[in-house]
Amino acid sequence: MEPILKLFTDLLPGLSQLPYWLLATLAALIAALVLFGFIAVFALFAIWLERKISAHMQDRLGPMEVGGWHGWAQTIADTLKLLMKEDIIPEKADRILFKLAPMIVFSVSIASFVVLPWSRDFIPADLNVGLLYILSISSLAVIGILMGGWASNNKWSLYGAMRSVAQIVSYEIPISLSLITVILITGTLSMQGIVQSQQGNFLSWNIFHYFPFMFVAFVIYFIASLAEVNRTPFDLPEAESELVAGFHTEYSGMRFAFFFLAEYANMFIVSAIAATAFLGGWLPPFSFLDFIPGPFWFFGKALFLVFVQMWLRWTLPRLRVDQLMYTSWKVLTPFSFVLILIVSFWQLLTL
Amino acid sequence: MTILFYIAAIIAIISTIMVITRTNVIHALLYMVVSLLATAVMFFLIGAPFIAALEIMIYAGAITVLFVFVVMMLNLGEEAVKQEKQWLSFSGWIFPAFLSLILLLEVIFIISSSGSVPISGKVIDPKLVGQSLFTTYLIGVELSAILLLAGIIGAYHLARRKKKVVHRFLELEGAEE
């Protein structure tokens, strides 16, 4: 909270006369609004990017008409359409839970932005349990998904929600275990501390630490994070050929848009965690590039990983449910346990 | 700090009462999530962010989700709600409530006679937690590890499926999936 408060009082000195609680509330509200704007703009951009990438991979052009240059305004038009659509709530649905579910899913993904380090000075809150905070907050999204799926009173929604939850709960384990290797190296859970321990050029990033073991840890994290955000090849919860649209089958209009926004925000969050934990966060790859500000590197690395996610989506087919569980429990989890052992032994030997 | 703590505590108490009184099981479980979140906020405020994060991750994020999962699969309808209403009758809860009231009075007496400690706001970082776990509470950590190992072995034994497929032409024995 302090960096944001400092930013506010620097910009408007008159604000520092307000009582602390009022100032904190104001600052938090404004920060939340800015964050919402960022997520919305990022989602608009990412959806456009996804369409373009999918189109170019299939030798098509994608949206070309709206807005002139390469159809950049296509997603804005789609958003307006979603805004104007009728808001339908099924008659037999549990109305309160049905309305609450998209809010919970979206607010959980907003809450994860709190500990992302954007540059040396700018991080909304440098908690000393930063990484654990993100893991714990993101595990709450499961509850929103279950609520949405159950409250819709629809078999497809319920099955979609169940698949989604089974998938997220099982892939949380390899994610946490592969991040433990990072914590073993850096010795801190604070996001800023993790970035600062990777100072130097790109060879001192965690991904090249103890080569090739940390690289394997990165791959495990990346695969598991794909499953965590329900992206292909792990998009079984939304498998349209079997489940219509998964847990958000009954949602329409703005509520559906919120699930969608949360999905794209989550894509960014898992990529940002990967960039922080493995790719040096806001650090430039070479130290002579220091003059370019940190947010550029942080955002660039995260965006690159988002691009890889889209790339995989349009390259790989979807897994089967049993293959999904097999990958998590019999491949990724044992491998990350072995990695933890190797990394801790290596650390003991080189003490 | 103290005000925030009391707000969180009141939310925890109210939501826990709601857990008991709701007749719809899913609603009750979701109130339990709220109660656990409020407890996590309380831990955070008294300077234990590590425990707070673990509370959310393990209780709200994993264990309650498993409960909700099972209850949703059971597909409880109007019948279950009716039965719950019956069980919540006055004669059913008055005696346990009376016994709990005695315990509550005892707790209030103990707390009020020992004097209160203000919230210092001193944050205990994860490193300290780890150090005390692996020195003072080492036996506890190892015992719980053994318990978890037993749990894993038990789960493996229960989930293992040895099926014998008898067919006219081929016989598969001990096929595992």
Short mmCIF file of C-alpha atoms in Angstrom, two decimals, chain B residues 66-156:
data_model
loop_
_atom_site.label_atom_id
_atom_site.label_comp_id
_atom_site.label_asym_id
_atom_site.label_seq_id
_atom_site.Cartn_x
_atom_site.Cartn_y
_atom_site.Cartn_z
CA LEU B 66 -13.87 -30.88 -1.95
CA PHE B 67 -16.94 -30.64 0.31
CA VAL B 68 -18.78 -28.51 -2.24
CA PHE B 69 -17.74 -30.93 -4.96
CA VAL B 70 -19.23 -33.94 -3.19
CA VAL B 71 -22.41 -32.13 -2.18
CA MET B 72 -23.00 -30.93 -5.74
CA MET B 73 -22.57 -34.47 -7.04
CA LEU B 74 -25.21 -35.71 -4.59
CA ASN B 75 -27.77 -33.43 -6.24
CA LEU B 76 -29.77 -32.73 -3.09
CA GLY B 77 -33.20 -31.32 -3.84
CA GLU B 78 -36.22 -30.10 -1.94
CA GLU B 79 -36.27 -33.26 0.17
CA ALA B 80 -32.91 -32.52 1.75
CA VAL B 81 -33.92 -28.94 2.55
CA LYS B 82 -37.10 -30.21 4.24
CA GLN B 83 -35.15 -32.70 6.28
CA GLU B 84 -32.64 -30.04 7.32
CA LYS B 85 -35.52 -27.81 8.44
CA GLN B 86 -36.87 -30.66 10.54
CA TRP B 87 -33.52 -31.24 12.17
CA LEU B 88 -33.22 -27.57 13.03
CA SER B 89 -36.25 -27.75 15.31
CA PHE B 90 -36.26 -25.93 18.63
CA SER B 91 -36.11 -29.02 20.79
CA GLY B 92 -33.16 -30.25 18.73
CA TRP B 93 -30.80 -27.36 19.31
CA ILE B 94 -31.81 -25.99 22.71
CA PHE B 95 -29.84 -28.47 24.83
CA PRO B 96 -26.54 -28.30 22.87
CA ALA B 97 -26.90 -24.52 22.80
CA PHE B 98 -27.29 -24.49 26.58
CA LEU B 99 -24.15 -26.60 27.05
CA SER B 100 -22.19 -24.37 24.64
CA LEU B 101 -23.42 -21.31 26.52
CA ILE B 102 -21.82 -22.64 29.72
CA LEU B 103 -18.56 -23.17 27.86
CA LEU B 104 -18.80 -19.67 26.34
CA LEU B 105 -19.27 -18.14 29.79
CA GLU B 106 -16.22 -20.01 31.02
CA VAL B 107 -14.15 -18.77 28.08
CA ILE B 108 -15.32 -15.19 28.65
CA PHE B 109 -14.41 -15.48 32.32
CA ILE B 110 -10.92 -16.82 31.54
CA ILE B 111 -10.22 -14.18 28.89
CA SER B 112 -11.46 -11.28 31.01
CA SER B 113 -9.49 -12.38 34.08
CA SER B 114 -6.19 -12.76 32.20
CA GLY B 115 -6.13 -9.24 30.75
CA SER B 116 -5.83 -8.36 27.08
CA VAL B 117 -2.79 -7.79 24.87
CA PRO B 118 -3.00 -5.04 22.21
CA ILE B 119 -2.28 -5.95 18.56
CA SER B 120 1.36 -5.02 18.10
CA GLY B 121 1.29 -5.20 14.29
CA LYS B 122 4.67 -6.93 14.33
CA VAL B 123 4.88 -9.13 11.26
CA ILE B 124 6.29 -12.63 11.58
CA ASP B 125 7.92 -13.47 8.27
CA PRO B 126 7.92 -16.95 6.70
CA LYS B 127 11.58 -17.50 7.55
CA LEU B 128 10.84 -17.33 11.28
CA VAL B 129 7.94 -19.74 10.86
CA GLY B 130 10.24 -22.17 9.03
CA GLN B 131 12.94 -21.87 11.65
CA SER B 132 10.60 -22.59 14.53
CA LEU B 133 9.01 -25.48 12.60
CA PHE B 134 12.35 -27.16 12.05
CA THR B 135 13.77 -26.58 15.52
CA THR B 136 11.16 -26.29 18.28
CA TYR B 137 8.39 -28.21 16.56
CA LEU B 138 10.51 -30.70 14.64
CA ILE B 139 8.80 -33.73 16.20
CA GLY B 140 5.39 -32.36 15.20
CA VAL B 141 6.49 -31.80 11.60
CA GLU B 142 7.92 -35.31 11.33
CA LEU B 143 4.87 -36.94 12.91
CA SER B 144 2.53 -35.10 10.55
CA ALA B 145 4.74 -36.17 7.63
CA ILE B 146 4.35 -39.80 8.71
CA LEU B 147 0.59 -39.29 9.02
CA LEU B 148 0.43 -37.82 5.52
CA LEU B 149 2.45 -40.73 4.16
CA ALA B 150 -0.04 -43.13 5.73
CA GLY B 151 -2.83 -41.13 4.12
CA ILE B 152 -1.21 -41.32 0.70
CA ILE B 153 -0.68 -45.07 0.99
CA GLY B 154 -4.26 -45.52 2.11
CA ALA B 155 -5.61 -43.45 -0.78
CA TYR B 156 -3.46 -45.42 -3.22
#
